[in-house]
Short mmCIF file of C-alpha atoms in Angstrom, two decimals:
data_model
loop_
_atom_site.label_atom_id
_atom_site.label_comp_id
_atom_site.label_asym_id
_atom_site.label_seq_id
_atom_site.Cartn_x
_atom_site.Cartn_y
_atom_site.Cartn_z
CA MET A 1 9.24 -5.86 9.35
CA ILE A 2 5.91 -4.93 10.68
CA THR A 3 3.52 -5.40 8.21
CA ALA A 4 0.27 -3.53 7.74
CA VAL A 5 -2.53 -2.44 5.42
CA ARG A 6 -4.58 0.41 5.26
CA LYS A 7 -7.84 0.68 6.70
CA PRO A 8 -11.16 1.34 4.33
CA PHE A 9 -11.29 4.68 2.91
CA ASP A 10 -14.77 5.27 3.86
CA GLU A 11 -13.92 4.10 7.47
CA ILE A 12 -10.75 6.61 7.42
CA ARG A 13 -13.23 9.25 6.25
CA ASP A 14 -15.02 8.77 9.12
CA LEU A 15 -12.08 9.26 11.69
CA VAL A 16 -11.28 12.93 10.39
CA LYS A 17 -15.09 13.61 9.74
CA GLY A 18 -14.55 16.44 12.84
CA TYR A 19 -11.22 17.77 11.46
CA ASP A 20 -10.39 20.87 9.24
CA ARG A 21 -6.48 20.68 9.60
CA LEU A 22 -5.32 17.46 9.45
CA LEU A 23 -1.68 16.55 8.60
CA ILE A 24 -1.36 13.00 7.08
CA LEU A 25 2.10 11.58 8.57
CA GLY A 26 3.99 8.27 6.70
CA CYS A 27 6.47 6.45 8.58
CA GLY A 28 10.05 6.02 6.26
CA THR A 29 10.64 2.28 7.70
CA CYS A 30 8.49 -0.78 7.97
CA VAL A 31 5.27 0.38 6.31
CA THR A 32 7.31 2.01 3.79
CA VAL A 33 8.68 -1.60 2.55
CA CYS A 34 5.25 -3.01 2.87
CA MET A 35 4.06 -0.23 0.72
CA ALA A 36 0.98 0.53 3.35
CA GLY A 37 2.33 3.89 4.71
CA GLY A 38 4.93 4.89 3.30
CA GLU A 39 5.66 8.95 1.37
CA LYS A 40 3.61 7.25 -1.90
CA GLU A 41 0.81 5.97 0.39
CA VAL A 42 0.16 9.45 2.04
CA GLY A 43 0.13 11.10 -1.04
CA ILE A 44 -2.47 8.71 -2.41
CA LEU A 45 -4.66 8.99 0.71
CA ALA A 46 -4.23 13.34 0.88
CA SER A 47 -5.18 12.84 -2.66
CA THR A 48 -8.42 10.54 -2.29
CA LEU A 49 -9.46 12.86 0.74
CA ARG A 50 -9.01 16.41 -1.15
CA LEU A 51 -11.09 15.23 -4.38
CA ALA A 52 -13.52 13.41 -1.94
CA ASP A 53 -13.92 16.91 0.37
CA GLN A 54 -13.89 18.59 -3.18
CA LYS A 55 -16.81 16.55 -4.27
CA ASP A 56 -18.68 17.32 -0.74
CA GLY A 57 -17.63 21.02 -1.16
CA ARG A 58 -15.85 20.62 2.03
CA SER A 59 -12.69 23.51 2.52
CA ARG A 60 -10.30 21.25 4.70
CA GLU A 61 -6.46 21.86 4.88
CA ILE A 62 -4.45 18.60 4.32
CA THR A 63 -0.97 18.36 4.59
CA GLU A 64 1.59 15.62 4.00
CA ALA A 65 4.72 14.51 5.31
CA THR A 66 6.82 11.57 6.06
CA ILE A 67 9.44 10.75 8.95
CA GLU A 68 12.13 8.23 9.17
CA ARG A 69 10.22 6.46 11.91
CA GLN A 70 7.27 6.98 13.97
CA CYS A 71 8.79 4.98 16.82
CA ASP A 72 12.16 6.85 17.87
CA ARG A 73 11.25 10.39 19.08
CA GLU A 74 13.44 12.05 17.21
CA PHE A 75 12.18 11.83 14.02
CA PHE A 76 9.58 14.13 14.89
CA ASP A 77 11.52 17.20 15.22
CA ALA A 78 11.02 17.18 11.58
CA VAL A 79 7.46 17.70 11.67
CA LYS A 80 7.09 19.95 14.86
CA GLU A 81 5.47 23.03 12.98
CA LYS A 82 3.36 21.05 10.67
CA MET A 83 2.13 19.32 13.61
CA ALA A 84 1.39 22.30 15.51
CA ALA A 85 -0.48 23.57 12.58
CA ALA A 86 -2.96 20.56 12.37
CA ASP A 87 -5.65 19.74 14.77
CA ALA A 88 -5.40 16.16 13.84
CA VAL A 89 -2.81 13.74 13.37
CA LEU A 90 -3.77 10.89 10.28
CA SER A 91 -0.71 8.30 11.46
CA MET A 92 -0.10 6.05 8.60
CA ALA A 93 2.78 4.00 10.95
CA CYS A 94 1.65 0.99 12.29
CA GLY A 95 0.20 0.45 15.44
CA VAL A 96 3.53 1.43 17.64
CA GLY A 97 4.31 4.41 15.55
CA ALA A 98 0.59 5.64 15.65
CA GLN A 99 0.78 5.31 19.34
CA PHE A 100 3.90 6.81 19.86
CA CYS A 101 3.28 9.72 17.88
CA GLY A 102 0.56 10.49 20.15
CA GLU A 103 2.74 10.17 23.17
CA VAL A 104 5.31 12.64 21.50
CA PHE A 105 2.81 15.12 20.76
CA ALA A 106 0.22 14.76 24.03
CA GLY A 107 -2.74 16.40 23.44
CA LYS A 108 -3.03 16.11 19.47
CA ALA A 109 -5.43 13.73 18.44
CA VAL A 110 -3.75 11.03 16.53
CA LEU A 111 -5.86 8.33 14.45
CA PRO A 112 -4.68 5.31 12.81
CA ALA A 113 -4.83 5.00 8.93
CA LEU A 114 -3.27 1.19 9.36
CA ASN A 115 -4.21 -2.08 10.31
CA THR A 116 -1.12 -3.50 11.55
CA LYS A 117 -0.84 -7.41 10.89
CA PHE A 118 2.05 -9.11 11.61
CA TYR A 119 6.11 -9.40 11.94
CA GLY A 120 6.64 -10.71 8.18
CA THR A 121 8.84 -10.97 5.01
CA THR A 122 8.85 -9.87 1.63
CA GLU A 123 7.68 -13.20 0.02
CA GLY A 124 8.00 -11.36 -3.60
CA PRO A 125 6.88 -7.86 -4.81
CA GLY A 126 3.54 -6.99 -3.72
CA VAL A 127 3.39 -9.97 -1.17
CA TRP A 128 4.49 -10.24 2.66
CA SER A 129 4.06 -12.87 4.87
CA ALA A 130 4.46 -13.70 8.69
CA ARG A 131 7.67 -15.32 10.30
CA CYS A 132 7.69 -14.11 13.72
CA SER A 133 4.80 -13.95 16.25
CA GLY A 134 6.99 -12.36 19.18
CA CYS A 135 6.37 -14.86 21.68
CA GLY A 136 9.72 -13.99 23.58
CA THR A 137 11.17 -17.28 23.56
CA CYS A 138 12.36 -18.13 20.16
CA VAL A 139 12.16 -21.95 19.61
CA ILE A 140 13.24 -22.55 15.59
CA ALA A 141 16.47 -23.79 16.59
CA ASP A 142 14.83 -27.04 17.29
CA PHE A 143 12.56 -26.69 14.02
CA GLY A 144 14.95 -26.26 11.67
CA GLY A 145 14.85 -22.82 11.55
CA ILE A 146 10.86 -22.48 10.96
CA CYS A 147 8.81 -21.00 13.03
CA PRO A 148 5.56 -23.63 14.99
CA VAL A 149 4.27 -20.73 16.93
CA THR A 150 4.01 -18.54 13.84
CA ARG A 151 3.86 -20.78 10.37
CA CYS A 152 1.68 -23.48 12.28
CA SER A 153 -2.06 -21.68 12.37
CA LYS A 154 -2.50 -23.75 15.63
CA SER A 155 0.86 -23.09 16.90
CA LEU A 156 1.37 -26.91 17.14
CA LEU A 157 4.74 -27.48 18.98
CA ASN A 158 4.64 -31.33 18.54
CA GLY A 159 3.82 -32.17 15.60
CA PRO A 160 0.49 -31.38 12.90
CA CYS A 161 -2.76 -31.61 13.73
CA GLY A 162 -5.41 -33.74 11.31
CA GLY A 163 -5.96 -30.66 9.01
CA SER A 164 -2.98 -30.94 6.82
CA SER A 165 -3.32 -32.03 3.34
CA LYS A 166 -1.06 -31.96 0.62
CA GLY A 167 1.10 -29.58 2.29
CA LYS A 168 -1.74 -27.10 3.02
CA CYS A 169 -3.50 -26.19 5.74
CA GLU A 170 -7.20 -26.57 6.34
CA VAL A 171 -7.25 -22.93 7.93
CA ASP A 172 -6.87 -21.80 4.18
CA PRO A 173 -5.80 -24.16 1.79
CA ALA A 174 -5.28 -21.63 -0.89
CA ASN A 175 -3.25 -19.52 0.80
CA ILE A 176 -1.47 -20.82 3.78
CA GLU A 177 1.25 -23.71 3.73
CA CYS A 178 1.03 -26.12 6.35
CA GLY A 179 3.81 -25.26 9.19
CA TRP A 180 4.51 -28.56 9.92
CA GLN A 181 4.96 -29.87 6.66
CA LEU A 182 7.58 -27.22 6.17
CA ILE A 183 9.52 -28.01 9.16
CA HIS A 184 9.40 -31.66 8.17
CA ASP A 185 10.55 -30.63 4.88
CA ARG A 186 13.52 -28.64 6.30
CA MET A 187 14.28 -31.41 9.16
CA LYS A 188 14.74 -33.86 6.44
CA LEU A 189 16.91 -31.34 4.14
CA LEU A 190 19.20 -30.87 7.23
CA GLY A 191 19.27 -34.50 8.00
CA ARG A 192 17.67 -34.09 11.30
CA LEU A 193 14.30 -35.61 11.00
CA ALA A 194 14.96 -37.65 14.11
CA ASP A 195 15.70 -34.62 16.30
CA LEU A 196 11.75 -34.31 15.60
CA GLU A 197 10.82 -37.26 18.23
CA ALA A 198 11.59 -34.94 21.26
CA VAL A 199 8.76 -33.88 23.17
CA GLN A 200 8.39 -30.76 23.34
CA PRO A 201 7.47 -29.16 26.64
CA LEU A 202 4.70 -26.79 27.45
CA LYS A 203 5.72 -23.38 26.42
CA ASP A 204 6.11 -20.23 28.60
CA TRP A 205 3.43 -18.07 27.00
CA SER A 206 4.14 -15.37 29.81
CA THR A 207 7.25 -14.00 27.66
CA GLY A 208 4.92 -13.25 25.06
CA ARG A 209 1.86 -11.11 25.18
CA ASP A 210 0.26 -13.35 27.62
CA GLY A 211 2.75 -11.53 30.11
CA GLY A 212 1.48 -8.26 29.76
CA PRO A 213 2.96 -5.27 27.87
CA GLY A 214 6.54 -5.75 27.22
CA ARG A 215 9.73 -3.97 28.60
CA ILE A 216 13.18 -4.19 27.52
CA VAL A 217 16.34 -2.31 29.17
CA LYS A 218 19.32 -2.66 28.53
CA GLU A 219 21.30 -1.49 31.23
CA ASP A 220 24.48 -0.22 29.44
CA ALA A 221 22.59 1.63 26.88
CA THR A 222 20.48 4.08 29.46
CA LEU A 223 21.33 7.43 30.60
CA MET B 1 -15.63 19.77 -20.47
CA LYS B 2 -13.48 21.50 -17.51
CA GLY B 3 -9.72 20.63 -17.02
CA GLY B 4 -8.93 18.56 -19.64
CA ILE B 5 -7.17 15.45 -20.25
CA VAL B 6 -3.68 14.51 -19.26
CA ALA B 7 -2.64 11.93 -21.25
CA LEU B 8 0.43 9.84 -19.43
CA CYS B 9 2.33 8.35 -22.55
CA CYS B 10 4.48 5.67 -23.02
CA GLU B 11 7.15 7.16 -25.60
CA ASN B 12 7.53 3.85 -27.38
CA SER B 13 3.82 3.40 -28.19
CA GLY B 14 1.05 6.29 -26.94
CA TRP B 15 3.43 9.04 -27.47
CA LYS B 16 4.57 8.50 -30.80
CA ALA B 17 0.59 7.74 -31.99
CA LEU B 18 -0.36 10.93 -30.42
CA ALA B 19 2.07 12.90 -32.17
CA SER B 20 0.74 11.38 -35.50
CA LEU B 21 -2.35 12.75 -34.65
CA GLY B 22 -0.56 16.48 -35.70
CA ASP B 23 -3.06 19.44 -35.00
CA ASP B 24 -6.00 16.77 -35.27
CA PRO B 25 -8.74 18.74 -33.19
CA VAL B 26 -9.37 15.71 -30.92
CA LEU B 27 -6.22 16.74 -29.43
CA ASP B 28 -7.83 20.30 -28.36
CA GLY B 29 -8.02 19.91 -24.22
CA VAL B 30 -5.14 16.96 -24.37
CA GLU B 31 -2.20 17.72 -22.47
CA ALA B 32 0.44 14.79 -23.58
CA VAL B 33 3.14 13.91 -20.53
CA ARG B 34 6.40 11.72 -22.19
CA LEU B 35 7.03 8.96 -20.00
CA PRO B 36 9.84 6.29 -20.54
CA CYS B 37 7.06 3.53 -19.76
CA SER B 38 3.43 3.49 -19.03
CA GLY B 39 4.43 1.50 -15.95
CA LYS B 40 6.74 5.06 -14.94
CA ALA B 41 2.61 6.27 -13.92
CA GLU B 42 2.37 5.87 -10.41
CA THR B 43 -1.45 5.64 -8.65
CA GLY B 44 -0.76 8.93 -6.78
CA MET B 45 0.63 11.01 -9.61
CA MET B 46 -2.79 9.77 -11.42
CA LEU B 47 -4.60 11.38 -8.66
CA LYS B 48 -2.87 14.36 -8.21
CA ILE B 49 -3.30 15.41 -11.43
CA LEU B 50 -6.82 14.72 -10.77
CA GLU B 51 -6.78 16.83 -7.41
CA LYS B 52 -5.16 19.95 -9.42
CA GLY B 53 -8.02 20.35 -11.75
CA ALA B 54 -7.61 17.90 -15.24
CA ALA B 55 -11.07 16.33 -16.20
CA GLY B 56 -9.27 13.04 -16.79
CA VAL B 57 -6.85 11.10 -16.63
CA LEU B 58 -5.18 8.90 -19.77
CA VAL B 59 -2.65 6.48 -19.77
CA LEU B 60 -0.86 5.40 -22.92
CA GLY B 61 0.52 1.86 -22.87
CA CYS B 62 2.01 -0.62 -24.90
CA PRO B 63 -0.34 -3.45 -25.95
CA LYS B 64 0.12 -5.86 -23.27
CA ASP B 65 1.21 -8.57 -25.12
CA ASP B 66 3.93 -6.44 -26.59
CA CYS B 67 5.38 -4.15 -24.00
CA THR B 68 8.89 -2.41 -25.09
CA PHE B 69 9.49 -3.27 -21.21
CA LEU B 70 7.83 -6.40 -21.12
CA ARG B 71 5.50 -5.85 -17.85
CA GLY B 72 5.35 -2.12 -18.04
CA SER B 73 1.68 -2.18 -19.38
CA ALA B 74 0.56 -4.57 -17.19
CA ARG B 75 1.48 -2.59 -13.99
CA ALA B 76 0.10 0.66 -15.26
CA GLN B 77 -3.15 -1.60 -15.50
CA LYS B 78 -3.12 -2.38 -12.43
CA ARG B 79 -2.03 1.27 -10.74
CA VAL B 80 -4.89 2.40 -13.01
CA ALA B 81 -7.44 0.05 -11.41
CA VAL B 82 -6.15 1.20 -8.11
CA ALA B 83 -6.78 4.96 -9.28
CA ARG B 84 -10.20 4.14 -10.34
CA ALA B 85 -10.99 2.40 -6.67
CA ALA B 86 -9.70 5.63 -5.13
CA LEU B 87 -11.67 7.92 -7.14
CA LYS B 88 -14.64 5.63 -6.36
CA ASP B 89 -14.03 5.87 -2.40
CA ALA B 90 -14.04 9.47 -2.89
CA GLY B 91 -17.41 9.84 -4.62
CA VAL B 92 -15.75 10.77 -7.51
CA GLY B 93 -16.26 9.16 -11.22
CA GLU B 94 -14.36 6.36 -12.00
CA GLU B 95 -14.20 7.01 -15.38
CA ARG B 96 -11.75 9.91 -14.93
CA VAL B 97 -9.11 7.42 -15.45
CA ARG B 98 -8.33 5.22 -18.19
CA MET B 99 -5.76 3.12 -20.20
CA GLU B 100 -5.59 2.22 -23.32
CA PHE B 101 -3.14 -0.03 -25.08
CA ILE B 102 -2.34 1.43 -27.94
CA SER B 103 0.69 0.76 -30.66
CA SER B 104 2.61 3.46 -32.36
CA VAL B 105 0.84 3.46 -35.27
CA ASP B 106 -2.86 2.92 -34.23
CA THR B 107 -3.36 6.68 -34.76
CA PRO B 108 -7.03 5.99 -35.62
CA ARG B 109 -8.16 3.92 -32.74
CA LEU B 110 -6.28 6.68 -30.10
CA ALA B 111 -8.48 9.25 -31.61
CA GLU B 112 -11.54 7.33 -30.95
CA ALA B 113 -10.49 6.38 -27.52
CA ILE B 114 -9.73 10.02 -26.85
CA ARG B 115 -13.46 11.24 -28.38
CA ALA B 116 -14.95 8.41 -25.79
CA MET B 117 -13.32 9.64 -22.93
CA LYS B 118 -13.87 13.23 -23.77
CA ALA B 119 -17.58 12.42 -24.23
CA ALA B 120 -17.73 9.58 -21.25
CA LEU B 121 -16.39 12.90 -19.01
CA GLU B 122 -18.54 15.42 -20.60
CA ALA B 123 -21.73 12.90 -19.30
CA HIS B 124 -20.02 12.72 -16.16
CA GLU B 125 -19.82 16.47 -15.85
CA GLY B 126 -23.55 17.02 -16.96
CA LYS B 127 -24.58 14.54 -13.70
CA ALA B 128 -22.09 15.79 -11.24
#
């Protein structure tokens, strides 16, 4: 899933200061799972803004809604009327959803309430961590199913750097495991350690972000 | 104190302690809500109660090392902390949300906690 965290309240408050009719729009998919922008988080942010407005003696209409996904057009139909009544939308979707919301409702101010982080997994209750960087050419088959692009802080493809110590990464030893330690351990488990002797060629980064904005066309699905 | 206190009570501890207070005047202005566990109290619920006009929210859970559902009180404590942080962000007094870990028989301490919260809210109201 795409993970995100909510922006600091002061930043959000600054973003919405010029608007008197605000729709806070949550997303029911990835950011609900990572507890950043689902229905509950919409409620918390709306209540916090209303309490702040009450304190300031400000009268502002704040409505709440959460749709299934903000990255697909059809789900916005459910909030057309609320959207029309608002002069700005505070989107609690990821960067994809927030942008697409602005495309669907062109002319409406769409403001992001979240900072989008990474493609990640749920490690345990309340903990998410990165697994994929969307490089466009998946290489995990060569590394026992572990991505060196994402799991190694330096995205090294030919072994660890000198900053690996006791299985931890020098970038943040308390929180980041050395990706290459993980790869080594997994390849050992799979009986494939010798495969790591192969030299990986230069990676073509143009299939990912470096190649410009991505676009996929699946011809048999187009109309 | 305008609005009163809404007490979100674990039915295994706070709810029973509160019931033991009977018609004690300390309960004037206190509305009790019975929950199966204090871990059912959510951050959004606490903020919504304040938004709708309550002066304060008091979450009553089991003693942390003797929680009926093991981690319910610990969960509630974290959510109370998030609610208090949101109140701070909003410029509203953090003291408007509190948590007490209370056994079902610790009625005197509950009465004292309610008195203390009322005093803090009144003091805050005086400043606002």
